[in-house]
Short mmCIF file of C-alpha atoms and ligand atoms in Angstrom, two decimals:
data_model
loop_
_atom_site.label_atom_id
_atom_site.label_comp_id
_atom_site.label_asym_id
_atom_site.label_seq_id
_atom_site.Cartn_x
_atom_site.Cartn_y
_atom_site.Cartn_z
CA UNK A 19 11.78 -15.64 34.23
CA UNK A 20 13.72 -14.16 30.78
CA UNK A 21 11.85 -11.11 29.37
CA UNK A 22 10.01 -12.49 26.07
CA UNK A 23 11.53 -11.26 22.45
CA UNK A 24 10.05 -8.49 21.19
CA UNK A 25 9.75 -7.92 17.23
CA UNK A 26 9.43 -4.23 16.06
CA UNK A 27 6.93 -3.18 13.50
CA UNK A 28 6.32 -0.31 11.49
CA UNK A 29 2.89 0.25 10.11
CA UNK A 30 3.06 2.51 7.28
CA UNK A 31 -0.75 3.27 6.69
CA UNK A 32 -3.62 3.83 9.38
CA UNK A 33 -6.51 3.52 7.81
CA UNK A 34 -9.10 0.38 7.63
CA UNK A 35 -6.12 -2.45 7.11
CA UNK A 36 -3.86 -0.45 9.75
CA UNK A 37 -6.48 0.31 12.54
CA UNK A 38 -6.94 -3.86 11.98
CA UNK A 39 -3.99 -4.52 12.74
CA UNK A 40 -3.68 -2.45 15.72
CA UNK A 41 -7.04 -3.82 17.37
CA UNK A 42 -5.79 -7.65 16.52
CA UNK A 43 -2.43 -7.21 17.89
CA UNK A 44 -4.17 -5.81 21.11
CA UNK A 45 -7.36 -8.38 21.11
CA UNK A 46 -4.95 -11.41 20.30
CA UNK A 47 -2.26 -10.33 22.02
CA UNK A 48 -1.45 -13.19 24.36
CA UNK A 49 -2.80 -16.08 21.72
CA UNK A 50 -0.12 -14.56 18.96
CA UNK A 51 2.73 -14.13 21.44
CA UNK A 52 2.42 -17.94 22.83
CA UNK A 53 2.51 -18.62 18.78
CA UNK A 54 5.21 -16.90 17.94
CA UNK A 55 6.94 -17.06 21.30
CA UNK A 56 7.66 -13.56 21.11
CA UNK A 57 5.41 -10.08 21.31
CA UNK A 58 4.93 -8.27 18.07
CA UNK A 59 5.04 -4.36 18.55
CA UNK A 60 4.50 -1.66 16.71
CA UNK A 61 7.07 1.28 17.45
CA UNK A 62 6.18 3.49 14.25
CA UNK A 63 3.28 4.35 12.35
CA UNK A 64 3.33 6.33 9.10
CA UNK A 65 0.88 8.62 8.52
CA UNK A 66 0.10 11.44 6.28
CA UNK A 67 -1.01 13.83 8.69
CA UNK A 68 -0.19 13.15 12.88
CA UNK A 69 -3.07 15.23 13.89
CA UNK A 70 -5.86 14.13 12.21
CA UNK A 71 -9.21 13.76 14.30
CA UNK A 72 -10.57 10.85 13.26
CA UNK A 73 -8.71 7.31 13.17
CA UNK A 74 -10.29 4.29 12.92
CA UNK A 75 -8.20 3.17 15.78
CA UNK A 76 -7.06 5.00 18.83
CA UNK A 77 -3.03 5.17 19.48
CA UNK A 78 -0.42 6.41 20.68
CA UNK A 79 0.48 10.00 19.31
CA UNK A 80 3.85 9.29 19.88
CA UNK A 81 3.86 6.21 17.41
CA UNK A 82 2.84 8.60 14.53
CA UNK A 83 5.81 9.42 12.29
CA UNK A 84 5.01 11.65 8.52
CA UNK A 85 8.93 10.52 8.22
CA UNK A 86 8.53 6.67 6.16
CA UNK A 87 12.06 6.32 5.43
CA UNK A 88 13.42 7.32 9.06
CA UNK A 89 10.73 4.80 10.20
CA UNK A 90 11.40 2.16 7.72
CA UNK A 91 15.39 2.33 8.77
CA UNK A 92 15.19 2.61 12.58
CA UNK A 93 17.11 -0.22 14.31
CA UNK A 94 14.49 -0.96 16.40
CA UNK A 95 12.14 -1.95 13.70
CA UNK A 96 12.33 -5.37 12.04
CA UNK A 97 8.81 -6.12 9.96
CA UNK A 98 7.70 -2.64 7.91
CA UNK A 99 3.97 -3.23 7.35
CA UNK A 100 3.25 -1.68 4.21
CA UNK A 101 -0.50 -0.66 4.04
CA UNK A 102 -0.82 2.84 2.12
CA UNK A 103 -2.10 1.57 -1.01
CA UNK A 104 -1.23 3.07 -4.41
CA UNK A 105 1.77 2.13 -6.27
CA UNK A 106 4.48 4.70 -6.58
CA UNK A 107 4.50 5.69 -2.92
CA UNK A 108 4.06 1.88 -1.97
CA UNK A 109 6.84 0.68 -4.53
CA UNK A 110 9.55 3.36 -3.10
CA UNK A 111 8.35 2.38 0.77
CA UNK A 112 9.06 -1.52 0.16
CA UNK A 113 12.47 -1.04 -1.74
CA UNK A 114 13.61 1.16 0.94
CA UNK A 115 12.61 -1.31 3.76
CA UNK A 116 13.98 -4.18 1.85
CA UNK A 117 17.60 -2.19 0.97
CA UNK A 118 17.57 -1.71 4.68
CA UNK A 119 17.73 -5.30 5.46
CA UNK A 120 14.09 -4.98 6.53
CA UNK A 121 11.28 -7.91 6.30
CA UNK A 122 8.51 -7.08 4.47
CA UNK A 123 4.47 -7.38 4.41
CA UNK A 124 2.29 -5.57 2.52
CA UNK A 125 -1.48 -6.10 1.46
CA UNK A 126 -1.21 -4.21 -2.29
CA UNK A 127 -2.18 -6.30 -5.24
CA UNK A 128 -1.59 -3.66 -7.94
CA UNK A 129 1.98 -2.85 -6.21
CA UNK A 130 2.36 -6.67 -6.62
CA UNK A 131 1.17 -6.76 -9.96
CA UNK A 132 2.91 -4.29 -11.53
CA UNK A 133 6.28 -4.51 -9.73
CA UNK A 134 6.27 -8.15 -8.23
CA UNK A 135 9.23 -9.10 -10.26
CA UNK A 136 11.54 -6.47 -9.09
CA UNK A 137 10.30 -6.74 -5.55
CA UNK A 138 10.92 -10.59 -5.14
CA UNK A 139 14.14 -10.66 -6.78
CA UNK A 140 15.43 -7.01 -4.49
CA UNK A 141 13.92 -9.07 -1.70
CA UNK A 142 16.01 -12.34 -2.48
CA UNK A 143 18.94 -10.44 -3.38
CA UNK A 144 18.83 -9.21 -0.29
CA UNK A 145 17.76 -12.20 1.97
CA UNK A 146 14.03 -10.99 3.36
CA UNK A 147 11.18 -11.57 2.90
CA UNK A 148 7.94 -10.18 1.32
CA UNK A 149 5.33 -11.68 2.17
CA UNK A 150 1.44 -10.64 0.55
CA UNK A 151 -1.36 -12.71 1.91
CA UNK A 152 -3.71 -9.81 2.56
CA UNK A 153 -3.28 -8.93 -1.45
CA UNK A 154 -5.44 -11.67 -2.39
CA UNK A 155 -9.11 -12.25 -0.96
CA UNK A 156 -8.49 -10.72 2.38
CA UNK A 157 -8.97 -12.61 5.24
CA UNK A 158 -8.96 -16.20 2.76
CA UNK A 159 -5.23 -17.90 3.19
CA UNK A 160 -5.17 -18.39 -0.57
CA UNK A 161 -1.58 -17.39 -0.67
CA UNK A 162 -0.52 -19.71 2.14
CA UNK A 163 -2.52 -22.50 0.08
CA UNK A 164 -0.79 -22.18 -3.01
CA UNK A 165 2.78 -21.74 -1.19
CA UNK A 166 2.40 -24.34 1.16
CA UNK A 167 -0.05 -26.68 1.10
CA UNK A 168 -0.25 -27.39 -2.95
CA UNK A 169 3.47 -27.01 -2.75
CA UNK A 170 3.62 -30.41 -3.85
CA UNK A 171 0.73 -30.46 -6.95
CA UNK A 172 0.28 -28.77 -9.86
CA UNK A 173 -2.51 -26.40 -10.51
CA UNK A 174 -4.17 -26.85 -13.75
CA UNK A 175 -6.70 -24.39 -13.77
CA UNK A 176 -8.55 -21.56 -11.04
CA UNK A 177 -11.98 -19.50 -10.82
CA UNK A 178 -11.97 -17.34 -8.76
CA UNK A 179 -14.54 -14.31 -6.76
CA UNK A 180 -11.86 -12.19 -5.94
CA UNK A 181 -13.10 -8.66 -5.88
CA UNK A 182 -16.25 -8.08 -2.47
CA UNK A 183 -17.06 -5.28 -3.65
CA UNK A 184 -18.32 -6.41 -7.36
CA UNK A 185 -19.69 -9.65 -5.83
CA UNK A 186 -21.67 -7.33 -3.13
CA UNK A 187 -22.96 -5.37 -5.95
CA UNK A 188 -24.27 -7.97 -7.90
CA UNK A 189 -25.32 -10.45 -5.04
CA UNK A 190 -27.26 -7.03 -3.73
CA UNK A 191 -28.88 -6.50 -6.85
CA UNK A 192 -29.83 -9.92 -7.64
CA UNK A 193 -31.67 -9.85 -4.08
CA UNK A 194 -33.34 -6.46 -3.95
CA UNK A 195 -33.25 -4.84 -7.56
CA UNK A 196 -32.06 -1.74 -5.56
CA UNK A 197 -29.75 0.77 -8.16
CA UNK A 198 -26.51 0.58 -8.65
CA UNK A 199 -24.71 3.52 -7.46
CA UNK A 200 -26.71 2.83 -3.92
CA UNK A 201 -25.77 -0.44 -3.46
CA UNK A 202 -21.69 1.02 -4.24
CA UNK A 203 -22.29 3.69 -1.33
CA UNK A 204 -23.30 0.64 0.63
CA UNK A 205 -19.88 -0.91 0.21
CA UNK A 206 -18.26 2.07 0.23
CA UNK A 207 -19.53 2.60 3.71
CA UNK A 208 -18.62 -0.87 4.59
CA UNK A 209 -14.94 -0.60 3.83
CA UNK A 210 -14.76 -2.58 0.85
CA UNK A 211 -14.05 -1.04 -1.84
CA UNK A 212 -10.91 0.58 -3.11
CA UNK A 213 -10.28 4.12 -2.66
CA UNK A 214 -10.83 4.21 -6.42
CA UNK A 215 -13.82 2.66 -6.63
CA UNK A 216 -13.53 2.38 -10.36
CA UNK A 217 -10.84 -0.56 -9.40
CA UNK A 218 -13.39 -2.65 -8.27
CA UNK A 219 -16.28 -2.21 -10.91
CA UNK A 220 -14.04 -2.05 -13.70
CA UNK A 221 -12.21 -5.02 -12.85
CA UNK A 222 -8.55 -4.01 -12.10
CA UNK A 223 -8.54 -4.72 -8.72
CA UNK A 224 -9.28 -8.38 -9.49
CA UNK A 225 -6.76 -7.93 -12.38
CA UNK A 226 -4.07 -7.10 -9.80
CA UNK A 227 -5.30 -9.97 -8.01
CA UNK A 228 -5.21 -12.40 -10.63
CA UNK A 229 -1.40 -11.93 -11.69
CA UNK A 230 -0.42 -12.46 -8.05
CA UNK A 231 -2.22 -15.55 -8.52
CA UNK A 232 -1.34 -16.62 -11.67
CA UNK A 233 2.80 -16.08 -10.81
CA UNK A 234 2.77 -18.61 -7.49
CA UNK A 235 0.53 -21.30 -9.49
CA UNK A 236 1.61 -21.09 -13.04
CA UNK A 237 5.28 -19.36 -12.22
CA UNK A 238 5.07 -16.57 -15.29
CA UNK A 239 4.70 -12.98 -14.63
CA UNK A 240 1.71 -11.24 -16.69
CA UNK A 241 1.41 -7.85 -17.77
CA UNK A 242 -1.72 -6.69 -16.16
CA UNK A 243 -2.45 -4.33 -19.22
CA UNK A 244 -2.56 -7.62 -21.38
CA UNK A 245 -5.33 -9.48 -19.30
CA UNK A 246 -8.14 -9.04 -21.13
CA UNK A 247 -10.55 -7.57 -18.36
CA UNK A 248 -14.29 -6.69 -18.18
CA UNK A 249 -16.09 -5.09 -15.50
CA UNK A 250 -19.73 -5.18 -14.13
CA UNK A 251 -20.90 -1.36 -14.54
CA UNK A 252 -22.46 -3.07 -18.02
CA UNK A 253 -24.56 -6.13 -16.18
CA UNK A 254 -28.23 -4.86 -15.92
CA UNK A 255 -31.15 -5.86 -13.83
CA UNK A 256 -32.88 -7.19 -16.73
CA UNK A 257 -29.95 -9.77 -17.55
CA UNK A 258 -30.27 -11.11 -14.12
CA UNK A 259 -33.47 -11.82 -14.46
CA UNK A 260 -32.80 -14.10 -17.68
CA UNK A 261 -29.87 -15.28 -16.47
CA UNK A 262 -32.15 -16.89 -13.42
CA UNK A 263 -34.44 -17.76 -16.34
CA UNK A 264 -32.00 -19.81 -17.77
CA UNK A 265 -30.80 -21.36 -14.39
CA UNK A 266 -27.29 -19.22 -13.88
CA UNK A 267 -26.63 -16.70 -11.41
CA UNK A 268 -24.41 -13.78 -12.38
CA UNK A 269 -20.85 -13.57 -10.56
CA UNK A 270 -17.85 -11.20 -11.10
CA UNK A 271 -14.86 -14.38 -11.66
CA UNK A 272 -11.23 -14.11 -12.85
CA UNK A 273 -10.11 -17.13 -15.04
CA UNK A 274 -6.76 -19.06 -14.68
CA UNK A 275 -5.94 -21.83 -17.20
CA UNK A 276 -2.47 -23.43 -18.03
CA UNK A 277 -2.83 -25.29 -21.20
CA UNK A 278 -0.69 -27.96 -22.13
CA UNK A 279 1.13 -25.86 -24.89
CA UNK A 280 2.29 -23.70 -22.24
CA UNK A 281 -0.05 -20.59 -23.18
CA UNK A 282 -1.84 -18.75 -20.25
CA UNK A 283 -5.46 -18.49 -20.72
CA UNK A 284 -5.95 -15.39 -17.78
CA UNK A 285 -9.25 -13.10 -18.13
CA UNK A 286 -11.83 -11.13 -15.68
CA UNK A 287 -15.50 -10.56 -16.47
CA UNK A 288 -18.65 -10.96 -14.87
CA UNK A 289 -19.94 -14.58 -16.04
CA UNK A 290 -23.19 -16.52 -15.95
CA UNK A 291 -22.09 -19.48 -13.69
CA UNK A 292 -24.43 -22.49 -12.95
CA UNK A 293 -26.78 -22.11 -9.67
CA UNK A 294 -26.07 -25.00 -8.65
CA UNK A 295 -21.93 -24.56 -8.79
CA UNK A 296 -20.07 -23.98 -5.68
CA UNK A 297 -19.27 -20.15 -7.15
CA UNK A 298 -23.02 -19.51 -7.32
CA UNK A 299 -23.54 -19.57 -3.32
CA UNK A 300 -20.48 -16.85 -3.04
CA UNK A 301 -22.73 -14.14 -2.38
CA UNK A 302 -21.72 -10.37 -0.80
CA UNK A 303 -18.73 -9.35 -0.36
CA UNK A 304 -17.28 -13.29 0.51
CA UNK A 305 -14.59 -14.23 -2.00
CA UNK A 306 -13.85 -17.99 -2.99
CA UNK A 307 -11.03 -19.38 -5.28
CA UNK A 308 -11.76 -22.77 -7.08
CA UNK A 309 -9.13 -24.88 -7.71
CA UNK A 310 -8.34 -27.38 -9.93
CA UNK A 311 -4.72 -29.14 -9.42
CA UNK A 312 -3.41 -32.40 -10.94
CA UNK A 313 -3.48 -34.63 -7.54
CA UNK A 314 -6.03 -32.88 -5.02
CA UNK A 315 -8.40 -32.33 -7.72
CA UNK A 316 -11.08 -29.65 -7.13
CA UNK A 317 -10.50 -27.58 -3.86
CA UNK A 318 -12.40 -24.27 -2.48
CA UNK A 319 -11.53 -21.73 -0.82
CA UNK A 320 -13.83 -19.51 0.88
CA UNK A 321 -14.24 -16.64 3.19
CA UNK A 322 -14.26 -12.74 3.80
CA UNK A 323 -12.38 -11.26 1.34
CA UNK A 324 -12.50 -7.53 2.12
CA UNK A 325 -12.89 -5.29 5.62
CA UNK A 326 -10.85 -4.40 8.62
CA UNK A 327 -10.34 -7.48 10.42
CA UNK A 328 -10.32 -10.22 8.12
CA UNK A 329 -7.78 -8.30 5.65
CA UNK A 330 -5.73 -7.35 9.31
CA UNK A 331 -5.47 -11.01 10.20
CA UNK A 332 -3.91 -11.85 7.38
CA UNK A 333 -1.27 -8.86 7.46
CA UNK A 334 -0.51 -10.10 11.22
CA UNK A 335 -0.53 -13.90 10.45
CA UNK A 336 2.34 -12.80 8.11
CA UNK A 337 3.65 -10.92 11.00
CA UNK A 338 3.62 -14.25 12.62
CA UNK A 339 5.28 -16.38 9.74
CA UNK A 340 8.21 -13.79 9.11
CA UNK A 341 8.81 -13.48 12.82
CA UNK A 342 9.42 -17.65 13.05
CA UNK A 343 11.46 -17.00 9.98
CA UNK A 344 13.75 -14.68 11.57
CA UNK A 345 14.46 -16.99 14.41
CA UNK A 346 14.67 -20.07 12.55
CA UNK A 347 16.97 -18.27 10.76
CA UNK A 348 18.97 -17.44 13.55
CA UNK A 349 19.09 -21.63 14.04
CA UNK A 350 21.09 -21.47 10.94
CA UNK A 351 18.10 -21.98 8.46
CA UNK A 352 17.71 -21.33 4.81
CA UNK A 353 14.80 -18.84 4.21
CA UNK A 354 12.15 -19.99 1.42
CA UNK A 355 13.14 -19.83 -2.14
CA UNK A 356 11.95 -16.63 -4.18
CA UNK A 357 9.14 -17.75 -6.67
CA UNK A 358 10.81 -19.25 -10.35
CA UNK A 359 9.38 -17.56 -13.41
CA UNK A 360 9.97 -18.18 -16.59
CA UNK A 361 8.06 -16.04 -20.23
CA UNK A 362 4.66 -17.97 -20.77
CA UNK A 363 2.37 -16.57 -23.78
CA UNK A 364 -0.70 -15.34 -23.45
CA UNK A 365 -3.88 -17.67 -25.29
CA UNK A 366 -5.13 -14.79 -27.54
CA UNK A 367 -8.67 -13.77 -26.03
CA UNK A 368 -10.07 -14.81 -29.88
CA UNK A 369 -8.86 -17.73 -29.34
CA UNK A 370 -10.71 -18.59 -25.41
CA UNK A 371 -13.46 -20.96 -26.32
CA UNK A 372 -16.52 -20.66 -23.69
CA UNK A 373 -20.65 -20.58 -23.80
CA UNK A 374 -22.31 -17.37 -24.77
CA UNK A 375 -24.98 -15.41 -23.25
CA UNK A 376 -26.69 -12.81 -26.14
CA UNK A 377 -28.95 -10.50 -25.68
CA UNK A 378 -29.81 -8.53 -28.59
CA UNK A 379 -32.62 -5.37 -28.84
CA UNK A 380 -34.37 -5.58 -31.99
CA UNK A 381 -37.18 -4.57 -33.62
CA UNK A 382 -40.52 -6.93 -34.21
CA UNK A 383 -40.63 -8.02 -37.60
CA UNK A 384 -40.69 -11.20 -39.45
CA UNK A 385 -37.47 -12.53 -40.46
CA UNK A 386 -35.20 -10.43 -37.54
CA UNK A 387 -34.91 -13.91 -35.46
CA UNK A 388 -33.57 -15.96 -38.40
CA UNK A 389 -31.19 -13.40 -40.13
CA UNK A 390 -29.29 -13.14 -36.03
CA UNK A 391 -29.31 -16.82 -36.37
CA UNK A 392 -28.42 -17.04 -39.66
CA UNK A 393 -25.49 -14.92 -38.45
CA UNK A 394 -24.49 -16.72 -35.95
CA UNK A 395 -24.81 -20.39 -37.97
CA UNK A 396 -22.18 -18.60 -40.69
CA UNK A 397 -19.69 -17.99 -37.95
CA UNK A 398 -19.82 -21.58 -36.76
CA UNK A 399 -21.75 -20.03 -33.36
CA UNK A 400 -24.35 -23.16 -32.56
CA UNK A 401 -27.27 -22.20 -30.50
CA UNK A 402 -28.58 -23.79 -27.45
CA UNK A 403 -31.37 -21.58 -25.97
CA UNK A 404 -33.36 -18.73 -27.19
CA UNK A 405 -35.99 -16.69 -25.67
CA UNK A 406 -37.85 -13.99 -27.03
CA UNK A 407 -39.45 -10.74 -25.15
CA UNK A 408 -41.77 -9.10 -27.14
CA UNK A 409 -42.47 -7.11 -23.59
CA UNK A 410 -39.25 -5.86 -23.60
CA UNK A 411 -38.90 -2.45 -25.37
CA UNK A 412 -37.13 -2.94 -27.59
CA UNK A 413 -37.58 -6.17 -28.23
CA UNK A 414 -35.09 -8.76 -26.28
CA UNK A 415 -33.96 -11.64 -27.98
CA UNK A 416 -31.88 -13.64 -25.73
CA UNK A 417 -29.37 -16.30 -26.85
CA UNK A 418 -27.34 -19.16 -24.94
CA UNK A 419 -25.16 -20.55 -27.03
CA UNK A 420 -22.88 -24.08 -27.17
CA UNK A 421 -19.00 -23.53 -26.85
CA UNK A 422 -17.66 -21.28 -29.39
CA UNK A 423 -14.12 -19.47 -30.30
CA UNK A 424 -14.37 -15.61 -29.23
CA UNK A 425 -12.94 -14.55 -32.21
CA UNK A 426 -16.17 -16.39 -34.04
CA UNK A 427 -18.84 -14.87 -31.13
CA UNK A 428 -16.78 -11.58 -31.89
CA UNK A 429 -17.46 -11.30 -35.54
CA UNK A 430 -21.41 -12.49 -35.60
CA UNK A 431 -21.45 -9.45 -33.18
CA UNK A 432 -19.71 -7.01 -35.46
CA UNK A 433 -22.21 -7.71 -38.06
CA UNK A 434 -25.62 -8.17 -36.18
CA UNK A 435 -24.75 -4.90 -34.45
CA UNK A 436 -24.98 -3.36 -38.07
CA UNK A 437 -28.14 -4.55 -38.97
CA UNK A 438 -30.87 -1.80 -38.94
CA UNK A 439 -33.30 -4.25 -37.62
CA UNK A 440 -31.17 -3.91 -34.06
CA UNK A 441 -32.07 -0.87 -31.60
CA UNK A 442 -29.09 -1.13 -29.27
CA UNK A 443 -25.33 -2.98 -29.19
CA UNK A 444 -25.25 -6.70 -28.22
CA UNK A 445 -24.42 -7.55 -24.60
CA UNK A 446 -22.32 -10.47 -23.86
CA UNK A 447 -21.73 -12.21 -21.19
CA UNK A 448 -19.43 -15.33 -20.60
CA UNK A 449 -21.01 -18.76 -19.42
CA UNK A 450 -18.50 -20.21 -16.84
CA UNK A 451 -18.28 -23.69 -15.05
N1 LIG B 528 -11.70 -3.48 -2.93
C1 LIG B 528 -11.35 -4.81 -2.63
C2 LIG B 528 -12.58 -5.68 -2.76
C3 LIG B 528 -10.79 -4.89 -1.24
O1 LIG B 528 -13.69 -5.15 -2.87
O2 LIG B 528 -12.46 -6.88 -2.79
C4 LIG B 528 -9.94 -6.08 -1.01
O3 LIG B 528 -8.85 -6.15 -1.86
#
């Protein structure tokens, strides 16, 4: 009986994506070595401190190294695991492992986002590979989907619930009407959100997630700072409620389109989507991408998109992948082509055309309904719904509006904002799907 190969891994990380991966590889140990036809080990784990008291995982002491680099360049290690999060640390931790010949998987969107180019072409410079499926919706194989099985279609267009944490929020809210900053702890406590919490609300973390996204289905890398991005700290109870009123539930999306003039329409803000839509049933912290592609049609993808084990299978599945690489490799086969990008504009966020959700505070007095109309008429913004609160204090009027050019939306707003009649700023919210 030959001794079976063993693959050397370096975690570099030990918190909730790390301790996942430990407790897979040792719960799934005998399914993923009769996959892979060889054990997957870790022999280093890089940790800030080596005698800190609580871990989410038990291990070894003696796997703990505060040493990255002499981890990351030890012979004995072949797949560095890169799960510490942050950018500048992260970025200088994958170049090192992939100058050292080293094959690569990490789970970090914003490293991704931010320095994706440089990373994929280092990594095909060198022959490795990088491979990111935990970046995007955790546990969900988006990343596999778009490499692999749309390899041969072209997608058109995606929606996608990409951030738990945001979609907990709101789902939680929508359900119990319990604040806010409670329901955050909540996911806090259940491992979801970022370390910077503020990622999640304010919508960069689904930013991040959207340019790794938008480079393996449209090919173009955006600049994160460009996508115009809106989080859900300014949703309130009360627009839930009118939202149901109007037969829409309120979801956190990011927006992919590739129009036929080349431009990139790419956004993120919380948007009224239809209850009856596939999005609308996407509630906690489950992600889902929609996808619309040229032969499948509409696809969806759906699952756990945040937490220890989901987000650790997907680190180890890659695990898995890059270990068949390397011995396919040592058959004499050609590793997978780097992704080709190539400049694409951005569609100007005046120019994104979409249905409107207004709700304006005003004071009760004849005439305020028709001058906000009156406003909106002038700026080509056609109405479809209104509702009036004279409950509310101050006065709610709520709009839904047909399809109209944000720059057009934008400028009604400008000027009904300026009207004395109006107590407080308009909110807006986008009407998706
Ligand atoms: N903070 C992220 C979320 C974790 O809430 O979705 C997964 O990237």
């Amino acid at each position: 009986m030959t001794t079976p190969r063993t693959i050397g891994v370096a975690l570099l990380g030990l918190g909730n994506v790390g301790g996942g991966v430990v407790k897979l590889l040792a719960d799934n140990a005998a399914a993923i070595e009769a996959r892979l036809g060889a054990r997957l080990e870790v022999r280093a784990i890089g940790v800030r401190d080596r005698d800190k008291k609580q871990r989410v995982v038990e291990v070894d002491h003696d796997l703990l190294v505060t040493d990255l680099d002499a981890a990351i360049k030890r012979d004995d290690i072949e797949i560095v695991c890169e799960l510490i999060g942050g950018v500048t640390e992260a970025r200088h931790a994958v170049m090192t492992a992939i100058a050292a010949g080293k094959q690569v998987v990490t789970a970090n969107k914003a490293l991704l986002a931010i320095h994706g180019t440089e990373i994929f072409a280092a990594a095909e410079a060198a022959g490795v590979d990088v491979y990111y499926e935990a970046a995007v919706c955790g546990g969900v194989p988006i990343i596999r989907v778009l490499r692999e099985g749309l390899a041969s279609d072209r997608v058109e267009a995606f929606w996608g619930i990409v951030n738990g944490t945001s979609n907990y929020i709101l789902s939680t809210m929508t359900e119990t009407r319990r604040p806010f900053a409670d329901i955050l702890a909540d996911a806090q406590a259940l491992g979801y959100a970022e370390a910077d919490p503020a990622l999640d609300i304010g919508g960069g973390d689904a930013a991040h997630k959207l340019c790794v996204l938008v480079r393996l289905c449209f090919g173009t890398a955006l600049d994160v700072t460009e996508i115009p991005t809106d989080g859900i700290d300014r949703i309130e109870p009360i627009d839930l409620d009118y939202a149901a009123k109007f037969g829409f539930v309120v979801k956190p999306l990011v927006i992919a389109r590739a129009h036929p003039d080349g431009q990139i329409e790419a956004r993120v803000h919380p948007a009224l989507v239809p209850a009856n839509w596939l999005l609308a049933d996407v509630a906690g912290a489950k992600n889902a991408v929609y996808v619309q592609s040229y032969a499948l049609g509409p696809s969806l993808y759906y699952g756990a998109g945040a937490g220890m084990l989901p987000t650790a299978m997907s680190v180890v599945s890659d695990c898995i992948d890059i270990g068949r690489n390397i011995f396919a490799r040592a058959a004499g086969a050609k590793r997978p082509a780097g992704p080709v990008l190539e400049p694409r504009p951005m569609l100007p966020l005046a120019e994104v055309r979409s249905k409107y959700y207004l709700r304006f505070g005003v004071v009760d007095a004849p005439g305020v309904l028709g001058r906000l109309m009156t406003i909106l008429g002038a700026h080509s913004v056609s109405i479809a719904q209104v509702v009036q609160d004279a409950e509310a204090k101050p006065v709610s009027v709520v709009v839904v509006t047909h399809e109209a050019r944000e720059g057009d939306v934008r400028a009604a707003l400008t000027e009904i904002d300026a009207l004395p009649v109006v107590r407080e700023p308009a909110r807006v919210i986008r009407i998706v799907g």
